[in-house]
Coordinates of N, CA and C in Angstrom, one line a residue:
K1 N -78.1 -152.8 -284.9 CA -77.9 -151.3 -285.7 C -78.2 -151.6 -287.2
N2 N -79.1 -151.0 -287.8 CA -79.5 -151.0 -289.1 C -78.4 -150.4 -290.0
N3 N -78.1 -151.1 -291.0 CA -77.0 -150.5 -292.0 C -77.6 -149.5 -293.0
D4 N -78.8 -149.2 -292.9 CA -79.5 -148.5 -293.9 C -79.6 -147.0 -293.3
T5 N -78.7 -146.0 -293.7 CA -78.7 -144.7 -293.2 C -80.1 -144.1 -293.2
D6 N -80.6 -144.3 -294.4 CA -82.0 -143.5 -294.5 C -83.0 -144.1 -293.5
M7 N -83.0 -145.4 -293.2 CA -83.8 -146.0 -292.3 C -83.6 -145.4 -290.9
R8 N -82.5 -145.3 -290.5 CA -82.0 -144.9 -289.1 C -82.4 -143.3 -289.0
R9 N -82.2 -142.5 -290.1 CA -82.7 -141.3 -290.1 C -84.2 -141.2 -289.9
R10 N -85.0 -142.1 -290.7 CA -86.5 -142.0 -290.3 C -86.8 -142.3 -289.0
C11 N -86.1 -143.4 -288.4 CA -86.4 -143.8 -287.1 C -86.1 -142.7 -286.1
A12 N -85.0 -142.0 -286.3 CA -84.8 -140.9 -285.4 C -85.8 -139.7 -285.4
K13 N -86.3 -139.6 -286.6 CA -87.3 -138.5 -286.6 C -88.6 -138.9 -286.1
L14 N -89.0 -140.3 -286.3 CA -90.1 -140.8 -285.6 C -90.2 -140.9 -284.2
L15 N -88.9 -140.9 -283.6 CA -88.8 -141.0 -282.2 C -89.2 -139.6 -281.4
A16 N -89.4 -138.6 -282.1 CA -89.9 -137.4 -281.6 C -91.3 -137.6 -280.9
I17 N -92.1 -138.6 -281.2 CA -93.2 -138.8 -280.9 C -92.9 -139.3 -279.2
A18 N -91.8 -139.7 -279.0 CA -91.6 -140.3 -277.6 C -92.0 -139.2 -276.6
V19 N -92.0 -138.0 -276.9 CA -92.4 -136.9 -276.1 C -93.6 -137.2 -275.3
N20 N -94.5 -138.1 -275.9 CA -95.9 -138.4 -275.5 C -95.7 -139.8 -274.6
L21 N -94.6 -140.2 -274.4 CA -94.4 -141.5 -273.6 C -93.8 -141.3 -272.3
N22 N -93.8 -142.2 -271.6 CA -93.3 -142.0 -270.0 C -92.2 -143.3 -269.6
G23 N -91.6 -143.0 -268.6 CA -91.0 -144.1 -268.1 C -89.8 -144.8 -269.1
K24 N -89.8 -146.1 -268.9 CA -88.6 -146.7 -269.8 C -88.7 -146.4 -271.2
H25 N -90.0 -146.3 -271.8 CA -90.1 -146.1 -273.3 C -89.6 -144.7 -273.8
F26 N -89.6 -143.7 -272.8 CA -89.3 -142.3 -273.0 C -87.8 -142.4 -272.8
N27 N -87.2 -143.0 -271.9 CA -85.7 -143.2 -271.7 C -85.0 -143.9 -272.8
D28 N -85.7 -145.1 -273.3 CA -84.9 -145.7 -274.3 C -84.9 -144.9 -275.5
A29 N -86.0 -144.2 -275.9 CA -85.9 -143.2 -277.1 C -84.7 -142.1 -276.9
F30 N -84.8 -141.6 -275.7 CA -83.7 -140.6 -275.5 C -82.3 -141.2 -275.6
K31 N -82.0 -142.4 -275.1 CA -80.8 -143.1 -275.3 C -80.6 -143.2 -276.8
Y32 N -81.5 -143.6 -277.4 CA -81.2 -143.9 -278.9 C -80.7 -142.8 -279.6
L33 N -81.4 -141.7 -279.3 CA -81.2 -140.3 -280.0 C -79.9 -139.7 -279.5
I34 N -79.5 -139.8 -278.3 CA -78.1 -139.5 -277.8 C -77.0 -140.3 -278.6
N35 N -77.2 -141.6 -278.6 CA -76.3 -142.3 -279.4 C -76.2 -141.8 -280.8
G36 N -77.3 -141.6 -281.4 CA -77.5 -141.3 -282.7 C -76.5 -139.9 -283.2
L37 N -76.3 -139.3 -282.2 CA -75.5 -137.7 -282.5 C -74.3 -138.3 -282.8
K38 N -73.8 -139.6 -282.6 CA -72.5 -140.0 -283.1 C -72.6 -141.0 -284.3
D39 N -73.7 -141.0 -284.8 CA -73.9 -141.9 -286.0 C -72.9 -141.4 -287.1
S40 N -72.6 -142.4 -288.1 CA -71.8 -142.0 -289.2 C -72.5 -141.3 -290.1
G41 N -73.9 -141.2 -290.3 CA -74.6 -140.5 -291.2 C -75.0 -139.2 -290.7
S42 N -74.6 -138.0 -291.4 CA -74.9 -136.7 -291.0 C -76.3 -136.4 -291.0
S43 N -77.2 -137.2 -291.9 CA -78.6 -136.9 -292.0 C -79.3 -137.5 -290.6
V44 N -78.6 -138.7 -290.1 CA -79.2 -139.4 -289.0 C -78.9 -138.5 -287.8
Q45 N -77.7 -137.9 -287.7 CA -77.4 -136.9 -286.7 C -78.2 -135.6 -286.6
D46 N -78.6 -135.2 -287.9 CA -79.6 -134.1 -287.9 C -80.9 -134.4 -287.3
S47 N -81.4 -135.5 -287.6 CA -82.7 -136.1 -287.1 C -82.8 -136.2 -285.7
C48 N -81.7 -136.7 -285.2 CA -81.5 -137.1 -283.8 C -81.5 -135.7 -282.8
A49 N -80.7 -134.8 -283.4 CA -80.7 -133.6 -282.7 C -82.0 -132.8 -282.8
R50 N -82.8 -132.9 -283.9 CA -84.1 -132.3 -284.0 C -85.2 -132.9 -282.9
S51 N -85.0 -134.2 -283.1 CA -85.9 -135.0 -282.1 C -85.6 -134.8 -280.6
L52 N -84.4 -134.6 -280.3 CA -83.8 -134.4 -278.9 C -84.4 -133.0 -278.4
V53 N -84.4 -132.1 -279.4 CA -85.1 -130.9 -278.9 C -86.6 -130.9 -278.6
T54 N -87.1 -131.8 -279.3 CA -88.8 -132.2 -279.0 C -88.6 -132.8 -277.7
L55 N -88.1 -133.8 -277.4 CA -88.0 -134.6 -276.2 C -87.5 -133.8 -275.1
S56 N -86.8 -132.8 -275.2 CA -86.2 -132.1 -274.1 C -87.3 -131.4 -273.2
K57 N -88.6 -131.2 -273.8 CA -89.7 -130.6 -273.1 C -89.9 -131.5 -271.7
K58 N -89.5 -132.8 -271.8 CA -90.0 -133.7 -270.7 C -88.8 -134.4 -270.2
C59 N -87.5 -133.9 -270.5 CA -86.3 -134.4 -269.9 C -86.2 -134.0 -268.5
N60 N -85.6 -134.8 -267.7 CA -85.3 -134.5 -266.4 C -83.9 -134.0 -266.4
D61 N -83.4 -133.4 -265.0 CA -82.0 -132.9 -265.0 C -80.9 -133.9 -265.6
K62 N -81.0 -135.1 -265.1 CA -80.1 -136.1 -265.5 C -80.0 -136.2 -267.0
Q63 N -81.1 -136.3 -267.6 CA -81.1 -136.3 -269.1 C -80.7 -135.0 -269.7
L64 N -80.8 -134.0 -269.2 CA -80.4 -132.7 -269.7 C -78.7 -132.6 -269.4
D65 N -78.4 -133.1 -268.3 CA -76.8 -133.2 -268.0 C -76.2 -134.0 -269.1
I66 N -76.8 -135.1 -269.5 CA -76.3 -136.0 -270.6 C -76.2 -135.1 -272.0
T67 N -77.3 -134.3 -272.3 CA -77.5 -133.8 -273.3 C -76.4 -132.6 -273.4
V68 N -76.3 -131.7 -272.3 CA -75.4 -130.9 -272.1 C -73.7 -131.5 -272.4
Q69 N -73.7 -132.6 -271.8 CA -72.1 -133.2 -272.1 C -71.9 -133.5 -273.6
C70 N -72.9 -133.8 -274.3 CA -72.8 -134.1 -275.7 C -72.6 -132.7 -276.5
L71 N -73.3 -131.6 -275.9 CA -73.0 -130.4 -276.6 C -71.4 -129.9 -276.3
I72 N -71.0 -130.1 -275.2 CA -69.7 -129.8 -274.8 C -68.7 -130.6 -275.7
D73 N -68.9 -131.9 -275.8 CA -68.2 -132.8 -276.7 C -68.0 -132.2 -278.0
G74 N -69.3 -132.0 -278.5 CA -69.5 -131.4 -279.9 C -68.6 -129.9 -280.2
F75 N -68.8 -129.1 -279.3 CA -68.1 -127.8 -279.4 C -66.6 -128.1 -279.2
Q76 N -66.3 -128.9 -278.4 CA -64.8 -129.2 -278.4 C -64.1 -130.0 -279.5
N77 N -65.1 -130.5 -280.4 CA -64.7 -131.2 -281.7 C -64.1 -132.6 -281.4
I78 N -64.8 -133.1 -280.1 CA -64.4 -134.4 -279.8 C -65.2 -135.3 -280.5
N79 N -64.6 -136.5 -281.0 CA -65.4 -137.4 -282.0 C -66.0 -137.0 -283.2
E80 N -65.3 -135.6 -283.7 CA -65.6 -135.1 -284.9 C -67.1 -134.8 -285.0
Y81 N -67.8 -134.4 -283.9 CA -69.2 -133.9 -284.0 C -69.3 -132.7 -284.9
D82 N -70.5 -132.4 -285.3 CA -70.7 -131.3 -286.3 C -71.1 -130.2 -285.5
H83 N -70.3 -129.0 -285.5 CA -70.5 -127.8 -284.8 C -71.9 -127.2 -285.1
Y84 N -72.3 -127.3 -286.2 CA -73.4 -126.6 -286.7 C -74.7 -127.4 -286.1
R85 N -74.6 -128.6 -286.3 CA -75.7 -129.4 -285.8 C -76.0 -129.2 -284.2
F86 N -74.9 -129.1 -283.4 CA -75.1 -128.9 -282.0 C -75.4 -127.5 -281.8
R87 N -75.2 -126.7 -282.6 CA -75.6 -125.4 -282.5 C -77.0 -125.4 -282.5
D88 N -77.8 -126.0 -283.4 CA -79.1 -126.1 -283.4 C -79.8 -126.6 -282.1
L89 N -79.1 -127.7 -281.7 CA -79.6 -128.4 -280.4 C -79.4 -127.5 -279.3
L90 N -78.3 -126.7 -279.3 CA -78.2 -125.7 -278.2 C -79.3 -124.7 -278.1
K91 N -79.7 -124.2 -279.4 CA -80.8 -123.1 -279.4 C -82.0 -123.8 -278.9
G92 N -82.2 -125.0 -279.2 CA -83.5 -125.7 -278.8 C -83.9 -125.9 -277.3
I93 N -82.7 -126.1 -276.7 CA -82.8 -126.6 -275.3 C -82.3 -125.4 -274.3
A94 N -81.7 -124.2 -274.9 CA -81.1 -123.5 -273.9 C -82.0 -123.0 -272.7
M95 N -83.3 -122.6 -273.1 CA -84.1 -122.0 -272.1 C -84.7 -123.0 -270.9
K96 N -84.3 -124.4 -271.3 CA -84.7 -125.5 -270.3 C -83.6 -125.8 -269.4
L97 N -82.5 -125.2 -269.4 CA -81.3 -125.5 -268.8 C -81.2 -124.8 -267.5
N98 N -80.5 -125.6 -266.4 CA -80.4 -124.8 -265.0 C -79.1 -124.2 -265.1
E99 N -78.9 -123.4 -264.0 CA -77.7 -122.6 -263.8 C -76.4 -123.3 -264.0
T100 N -76.3 -124.5 -263.3 CA -75.1 -125.3 -263.4 C -74.8 -125.8 -264.8
Q101 N -75.8 -126.2 -265.5 CA -75.7 -126.6 -267.0 C -75.3 -125.5 -267.8
I102 N -75.8 -124.2 -267.7 CA -75.5 -123.1 -268.4 C -74.0 -122.6 -268.0
D103 N -73.7 -122.7 -266.9 CA -72.2 -122.4 -266.5 C -71.3 -123.5 -267.2
S104 N -71.5 -124.8 -267.3 CA -70.9 -125.8 -267.8 C -70.6 -125.4 -269.4
L105 N -71.7 -125.1 -270.0 CA -71.7 -124.7 -271.4 C -70.9 -123.7 -271.6
F106 N -71.0 -122.5 -270.8 CA -70.5 -121.2 -271.0 C -68.9 -121.3 -270.9
T107 N -68.5 -122.2 -269.8 CA -67.0 -122.4 -269.8 C -66.5 -123.1 -270.9
C108 N -67.1 -124.0 -271.6 CA -66.6 -124.6 -272.7 C -66.5 -123.7 -274.0
L109 N -67.5 -122.8 -274.0 CA -67.5 -122.0 -275.2 C -66.5 -120.8 -274.9
I110 N -66.5 -120.1 -273.7 CA -65.5 -119.2 -273.6 C -63.9 -119.6 -273.6
N111 N -63.6 -120.9 -273.2 CA -62.4 -121.5 -273.5 C -62.2 -121.7 -275.0
G112 N -63.3 -121.9 -275.8 CA -63.0 -122.0 -277.2 C -62.7 -120.6 -277.9
L113 N -63.3 -119.7 -277.2 CA -63.2 -118.3 -277.7 C -61.7 -117.9 -277.4
K114 N -61.0 -118.2 -276.3 CA -59.9 -117.9 -275.8 C -58.8 -118.4 -276.7
G115 N -59.2 -119.5 -277.4 CA -58.2 -120.1 -278.4 C -57.7 -119.3 -279.7
N116 N -58.5 -118.1 -279.8 CA -58.1 -117.1 -280.6 C -57.8 -117.7 -282.1
N117 N -58.8 -118.5 -282.6 CA -58.5 -119.1 -283.9 C -59.7 -119.0 -284.9
E118 N -59.7 -119.6 -285.8 CA -60.7 -119.4 -287.0 C -62.2 -119.7 -286.5
K119 N -62.3 -120.4 -285.4 CA -63.6 -120.6 -285.0 C -64.2 -119.5 -283.8
N120 N -63.3 -118.5 -283.8 CA -63.8 -117.4 -282.7 C -65.4 -117.1 -282.9
R121 N -65.5 -116.6 -284.3 CA -66.9 -116.1 -284.7 C -68.0 -117.2 -284.1
L122 N -67.8 -118.4 -284.6 CA -68.6 -119.5 -284.2 C -69.0 -119.7 -282.8
Y123 N -67.8 -119.7 -282.0 CA -68.2 -119.8 -280.5 C -68.9 -118.6 -279.9
A124 N -68.5 -117.2 -280.4 CA -69.2 -116.2 -279.9 C -70.8 -116.1 -280.4
K125 N -70.9 -116.7 -281.6 CA -72.5 -116.9 -281.8 C -73.2 -117.9 -281.0
F126 N -72.4 -119.1 -280.6 CA -73.0 -120.0 -279.6 C -73.3 -119.3 -278.3
I127 N -72.5 -118.6 -277.6 CA -72.7 -117.8 -276.6 C -73.8 -116.9 -276.6
G128 N -74.1 -116.2 -277.9 CA -75.2 -115.5 -278.0 C -76.6 -116.2 -277.9
Y129 N -76.5 -117.4 -278.2 CA -77.7 -118.3 -278.1 C -77.9 -118.7 -276.6
L130 N -77.0 -118.3 -275.7 CA -77.2 -118.5 -274.4 C -77.7 -117.2 -273.7
S131 N -77.7 -116.2 -274.4 CA -77.6 -114.9 -273.8 C -78.7 -114.6 -272.8
M132 N -79.9 -115.2 -273.2 CA -81.0 -115.0 -272.1 C -80.8 -115.6 -270.8
K133 N -79.9 -116.5 -270.8 CA -79.5 -117.2 -269.4 C -78.3 -116.8 -268.8
L134 N -77.7 -115.9 -269.6 CA -76.3 -115.4 -269.0 C -76.6 -114.2 -267.8
N135 N -75.6 -114.1 -267.1 CA -75.7 -113.0 -266.0 C -74.6 -111.9 -266.3
K136 N -74.5 -110.8 -265.6 CA -73.6 -109.8 -266.0 C -72.1 -110.2 -265.9
R137 N -71.8 -111.2 -264.8 CA -70.5 -111.7 -264.7 C -70.2 -112.5 -266.1
H138 N -71.0 -113.4 -266.6 CA -70.7 -114.0 -267.9 C -70.4 -113.0 -268.9
L139 N -71.3 -111.9 -269.1 CA -71.1 -111.1 -270.2 C -69.7 -110.3 -270.0
N140 N -69.3 -109.9 -268.7 CA -68.1 -109.3 -268.4 C -67.1 -110.1 -268.9
D141 N -67.1 -111.5 -268.6 CA -66.0 -112.3 -269.1 C -65.8 -112.4 -270.6
V142 N -66.9 -112.5 -271.2 CA -66.9 -112.6 -272.7 C -66.2 -111.3 -273.3
F143 N -66.7 -110.1 -272.8 CA -66.1 -108.8 -273.3 C -64.6 -108.7 -273.1
Q144 N -64.2 -109.3 -272.0 CA -62.7 -109.3 -271.3 C -62.0 -110.3 -272.4
C145 N -62.5 -111.5 -272.8 CA -62.0 -112.3 -273.6 C -61.9 -111.8 -275.1
L146 N -62.9 -110.9 -275.6 CA -62.9 -110.6 -276.9 C -61.9 -109.4 -277.2
N147 N -61.6 -108.7 -276.1 CA -60.7 -107.6 -276.2 C -59.2 -108.1 -276.8
G148 N -59.1 -107.3 -278.0 CA -57.7 -107.7 -278.5 C -57.7 -108.8 -279.6
L149 N -58.8 -109.5 -279.7 CA -58.8 -110.5 -280.8 C -58.6 -109.9 -282.1
K150 N -58.0 -110.6 -283.1 CA -57.9 -109.9 -284.4 C -59.2 -109.7 -285.0
D151 N -60.1 -110.6 -284.9 CA -61.5 -110.6 -285.5 C -62.5 -110.1 -284.4
E152 N -62.1 -109.1 -283.4 CA -63.0 -108.8 -282.4 C -64.3 -108.3 -282.9
N153 N -64.4 -107.3 -284.0 CA -65.7 -106.8 -284.3 C -66.5 -107.8 -284.9
E154 N -65.9 -108.8 -285.6 CA -66.8 -109.8 -286.2 C -67.5 -110.7 -285.1
C155 N -66.6 -110.9 -284.0 CA -67.1 -111.8 -282.9 C -68.1 -111.0 -282.2
I156 N -68.1 -109.7 -282.1 CA -69.1 -109.0 -281.2 C -70.4 -109.0 -282.1
R157 N -70.3 -108.7 -283.3 CA -71.6 -108.8 -284.3 C -72.3 -110.2 -284.1
A158 N -71.3 -111.2 -284.0 CA -71.8 -112.7 -284.0 C -72.5 -112.8 -282.7
L159 N -71.9 -112.4 -281.6 CA -72.6 -112.4 -280.4 C -73.7 -111.6 -280.1
C160 N -73.8 -110.6 -280.6 CA -75.1 -109.7 -280.4 C -76.0 -109.4 -281.4
G161 N -75.7 -110.0 -282.7 CA -76.5 -109.8 -283.7 C -78.1 -109.9 -283.5
K162 N -78.5 -110.9 -283.2 CA -80.0 -111.2 -282.8 C -80.5 -111.0 -281.5
P163 N -79.6 -111.5 -280.5 CA -80.1 -111.3 -279.2 C -79.6 -110.0 -278.5
L164 N -79.4 -108.9 -279.3 CA -78.9 -107.8 -278.6 C -80.0 -107.1 -277.7
E165 N -81.2 -107.1 -278.3 CA -82.3 -106.5 -277.4 C -82.4 -107.2 -276.2
T166 N -82.2 -108.5 -276.1 CA -82.3 -109.3 -274.8 C -81.3 -108.9 -274.0
I167 N -80.0 -108.7 -274.4 CA -78.8 -108.6 -273.4 C -78.6 -107.3 -273.3
S168 N -79.1 -106.1 -273.9 CA -78.6 -104.8 -273.8 C -78.9 -104.4 -272.5
T169 N -79.8 -104.8 -271.7 CA -80.2 -104.4 -270.4 C -79.1 -104.8 -269.2
K170 N -78.2 -105.8 -269.8 CA -77.3 -106.3 -268.9 C -75.9 -105.7 -269.1
L171 N -75.7 -104.8 -270.0 CA -74.4 -104.4 -270.5 C -74.2 -103.0 -269.9
N172 N -73.0 -102.7 -269.6 CA -72.6 -101.2 -269.2 C -72.3 -100.5 -270.4
Y173 N -72.0 -99.1 -270.2 CA -71.9 -98.1 -271.1 C -70.6 -98.5 -271.9
Q174 N -69.5 -99.0 -271.4 CA -68.4 -99.3 -272.3 C -68.6 -100.6 -273.2
Q175 N -69.4 -101.4 -272.7 CA -69.8 -102.7 -273.5 C -70.5 -102.3 -274.7
L176 N -71.6 -101.4 -274.5 CA -72.7 -100.9 -275.5 C -71.7 -100.2 -276.5
D177 N -70.7 -99.5 -276.0 CA -69.9 -98.5 -276.8 C -69.3 -99.4 -278.0
R178 N -68.6 -100.6 -277.4 CA -67.8 -101.5 -278.1 C -68.9 -102.2 -279.2
I179 N -70.0 -102.4 -278.8 CA -71.1 -103.0 -279.7 C -71.2 -102.0 -280.9
F180 N -71.6 -100.8 -280.4 CA -71.9 -99.7 -281.4 C -70.8 -99.7 -282.5
S181 N -69.4 -99.7 -281.9 CA -68.3 -99.5 -282.8 C -68.3 -100.7 -283.8
A182 N -68.6 -101.9 -283.2 CA -68.4 -103.1 -284.1 C -69.3 -103.0 -285.1
F183 N -70.7 -102.7 -285.0 CA -71.6 -102.7 -286.0 C -71.5 -101.6 -287.0
M184 N -70.9 -100.5 -286.6 CA -70.7 -99.3 -287.3 C -69.5 -99.5 -288.3
H185 N -68.4 -100.3 -287.8 CA -67.4 -100.8 -288.6 C -67.4 -102.1 -289.3
R186 N -68.5 -102.6 -289.6 CA -68.5 -103.9 -290.3 C -67.6 -103.9 -291.4
S187 N -67.0 -105.1 -291.7 CA -66.3 -105.2 -292.9 C -67.0 -105.3 -294.1
K188 N -66.4 -105.1 -295.2 CA -67.1 -105.2 -296.5 C -67.5 -106.6 -296.8
D189 N -66.9 -107.6 -296.4 CA -67.2 -109.0 -296.7 C -68.0 -109.8 -295.7
T190 N -68.6 -108.8 -294.8 CA -69.6 -109.5 -293.8 C -70.6 -110.1 -294.5
D191 N -71.2 -111.4 -294.0 CA -72.1 -112.1 -294.8 C -73.4 -111.4 -294.7
K192 N -74.5 -112.0 -295.5 CA -75.7 -111.4 -295.7 C -76.4 -111.4 -294.4
E193 N -76.4 -112.4 -293.7 CA -77.1 -112.5 -292.3 C -76.7 -111.3 -291.5
D194 N -75.4 -111.0 -291.5 CA -75.1 -110.0 -290.5 C -75.5 -108.5 -291.1
C195 N -75.5 -108.5 -292.4 CA -75.7 -107.1 -293.1 C -77.3 -107.0 -292.7
D196 N -78.1 -107.9 -292.9 CA -79.5 -107.7 -292.5 C -79.7 -107.3 -291.2
S197 N -79.0 -107.8 -290.3 CA -79.3 -107.6 -288.8 C -78.3 -106.4 -288.1
Y198 N -77.3 -106.0 -288.8 CA -76.6 -104.8 -288.1 C -77.2 -103.6 -287.8
A199 N -78.1 -103.3 -289.0 CA -79.0 -101.9 -288.9 C -80.1 -102.1 -288.0
K200 N -80.7 -103.3 -287.7 CA -81.7 -103.5 -286.4 C -81.0 -103.3 -285.3
S201 N -79.8 -103.9 -285.2 CA -79.1 -103.8 -284.0 C -78.8 -102.2 -283.5
L202 N -78.5 -101.5 -284.5 CA -78.1 -100.2 -284.3 C -79.2 -99.5 -283.8
G203 N -80.6 -99.8 -284.3 CA -81.7 -99.2 -283.6 C -82.0 -99.6 -282.4
V204 N -81.7 -100.8 -282.0 CA -81.8 -101.4 -280.7 C -81.1 -100.5 -279.6
I205 N -80.0 -100.1 -279.9 CA -79.2 -99.3 -279.0 C -79.1 -97.8 -279.2
S206 N -79.9 -97.5 -280.1 CA -79.8 -95.9 -280.3 C -80.2 -95.1 -279.3
E207 N -81.1 -95.6 -278.4 CA -81.6 -94.7 -277.2 C -80.3 -94.4 -276.3
K208 N -79.2 -95.4 -276.3 CA -78.1 -95.3 -275.5 C -76.9 -94.5 -276.1
L209 N -77.1 -94.1 -277.4 CA -76.0 -93.5 -278.1 C -75.8 -92.0 -277.7
N210 N -74.5 -91.5 -277.7 CA -74.3 -90.0 -277.5 C -74.7 -89.3 -278.8
E211 N -74.6 -88.1 -278.6 CA -74.8 -87.2 -280.1 C -74.1 -87.8 -281.2
K212 N -72.7 -87.8 -280.9 CA -71.6 -88.0 -282.1 C -71.9 -89.5 -282.6
Q213 N -72.3 -90.4 -281.7 CA -72.7 -91.8 -282.3 C -73.8 -91.8 -283.0
L214 N -74.7 -91.1 -282.6 CA -76.2 -91.0 -283.1 C -76.0 -90.4 -284.5
E215 N -75.1 -89.5 -284.6 CA -75.0 -88.8 -286.1 C -74.3 -89.9 -286.9
N216 N -73.2 -90.4 -286.6 CA -72.6 -91.4 -287.4 C -73.6 -92.8 -287.7
A217 N -74.5 -92.8 -286.8 CA -75.6 -94.0 -287.2 C -76.3 -93.6 -288.2
I218 N -76.8 -92.5 -288.1 CA -77.7 -91.8 -289.1 C -77.2 -91.8 -290.6
N219 N -75.8 -91.3 -290.7 CA -75.0 -91.3 -292.0 C -74.8 -92.6 -292.6
T220 N -74.6 -93.5 -291.6 CA -74.4 -95.0 -292.1 C -75.6 -95.5 -292.6
L221 N -76.8 -95.5 -291.9 CA -77.9 -96.1 -292.3 C -78.5 -95.3 -293.6
I222 N -78.2 -94.0 -293.8 CA -78.6 -93.3 -295.0 C -77.9 -93.7 -296.2
D223 N -76.7 -94.3 -296.0 CA -75.8 -94.7 -297.0 C -76.5 -96.2 -297.2
G224 N -76.8 -96.8 -296.3 CA -77.4 -98.2 -296.4 C -78.8 -98.2 -297.5
L225 N -79.5 -97.1 -297.2 CA -80.7 -97.0 -298.1 C -80.4 -97.0 -299.7
K226 N -78.9 -96.7 -300.0 CA -78.6 -96.7 -301.4 C -78.0 -98.4 -301.8
D227 N -78.0 -99.2 -300.9 CA -77.3 -100.4 -301.2 C -78.2 -101.4 -302.1
K228 N -77.3 -102.2 -302.8 CA -78.0 -102.9 -303.9 C -78.9 -104.0 -303.4
D229 N -78.6 -104.5 -302.2 CA -79.3 -105.5 -301.6 C -80.7 -105.0 -301.0
K230 N -81.9 -105.3 -301.6 CA -83.2 -104.7 -301.1 C -83.5 -105.2 -299.5
D231 N -82.9 -106.1 -299.1 CA -83.0 -106.6 -297.6 C -82.2 -105.7 -296.7
V232 N -81.0 -105.4 -297.1 CA -80.3 -104.3 -296.3 C -80.9 -103.1 -296.5
R233 N -81.6 -102.5 -297.6 CA -82.1 -101.3 -297.6 C -83.3 -101.2 -296.6
K234 N -84.0 -102.3 -296.6 CA -85.3 -102.3 -295.8 C -84.8 -102.5 -294.3
S235 N -83.7 -103.2 -294.1 CA -83.3 -103.1 -292.7 C -82.8 -101.7 -292.2
C236 N -82.1 -101.0 -293.1 CA -81.6 -99.6 -292.9 C -82.9 -98.8 -292.5
A237 N -83.8 -98.8 -293.3 CA -85.1 -98.1 -293.4 C -85.7 -98.4 -291.8
E238 N -85.7 -99.4 -291.5 CA -86.3 -100.0 -290.1 C -85.7 -99.3 -289.0
S239 N -84.3 -99.4 -289.2 CA -83.4 -98.8 -288.1 C -83.7 -97.3 -288.0
L240 N -83.6 -96.7 -289.2 CA -83.9 -95.2 -289.2 C -85.1 -94.8 -288.6
G241 N -86.2 -95.5 -288.7 CA -87.5 -95.4 -288.2 C -87.4 -95.5 -286.7
V242 N -86.7 -96.6 -286.2 CA -86.5 -96.5 -284.7 C -85.8 -95.5 -284.3
I243 N -84.6 -95.0 -284.9 CA -83.6 -94.0 -284.4 C -84.4 -92.7 -284.4
S244 N -85.3 -92.5 -285.4 CA -85.8 -91.2 -285.6 C -86.5 -90.6 -284.4
T245 N -86.8 -91.5 -283.5 CA -87.5 -91.0 -282.3 C -86.5 -90.2 -281.3
N246 N -85.3 -90.4 -281.6 CA -84.2 -89.7 -280.7 C -83.6 -88.4 -281.6
L247 N -84.1 -88.2 -282.6 CA -83.5 -87.0 -283.5 C -84.1 -85.8 -283.1
N248 N -83.2 -84.6 -283.3 CA -84.0 -83.2 -283.1 C -84.4 -82.9 -284.6
D249 N -85.0 -81.7 -284.6 CA -85.6 -81.3 -285.8 C -84.5 -81.0 -286.8
K250 N -83.3 -80.7 -286.5 CA -82.3 -80.5 -287.6 C -81.7 -81.8 -288.0
Q251 N -81.6 -82.7 -287.4 CA -81.4 -84.1 -287.7 C -82.3 -84.7 -288.8
L252 N -83.6 -84.5 -288.4 CA -84.7 -84.9 -289.2 C -84.7 -84.4 -290.5
E253 N -84.6 -83.0 -290.4 CA -84.4 -82.3 -291.7 C -83.4 -82.8 -292.6
G254 N -82.1 -83.0 -292.0 CA -80.9 -83.5 -292.9 C -81.2 -84.9 -293.4

């Protein structure tokens, strides 16, 4: 093992070209990158995670099983893995995973969410990255788990912020109503990423809102047009544009 962290990082980055290799050479590169996820250097771990995403295009089920186990270990904070680094790896390989692998990851993440601690929002966001591969049973379990959490609204926004359009077709009326409430009652200290996305999310579910919810959404978005942050103003304007297709003449005049 080379003691030069920068050299190990460069090697991990270069190993992305192994996607063009076959057989033993590919497998050797894969093993190096998997082991590199435990490297003492964070930059090496970053490079290994990125290269693994590239290699995943050619990984077989056994290699994906190994990668999934690394993700599970990371999410459980075993061996002090970096959660954010494994988040990026999850996003990169999620669509390549089979049903069993998705179930394993989901079980790990939902158990983390049940811990009801400061990492709730992070686990909810990770589950959101799996949303395209989740079924209605998975989503029912998530919403049942979220019920009563002290940071329930924040977790719902983290879960549904960006993938809402994808998963909205899998949700029932009660779940959509909870999502609507979570985005309408966002806290003042919500980070910029959520502020930018919440209005767009309201636009996505606007077609499913009842008259009262739609009225509340309109008022909130109009208030958002006065926000100091130009990105938030832009997001609100975009959502109003989407919602406007569901408005009557009186609401449009208002």
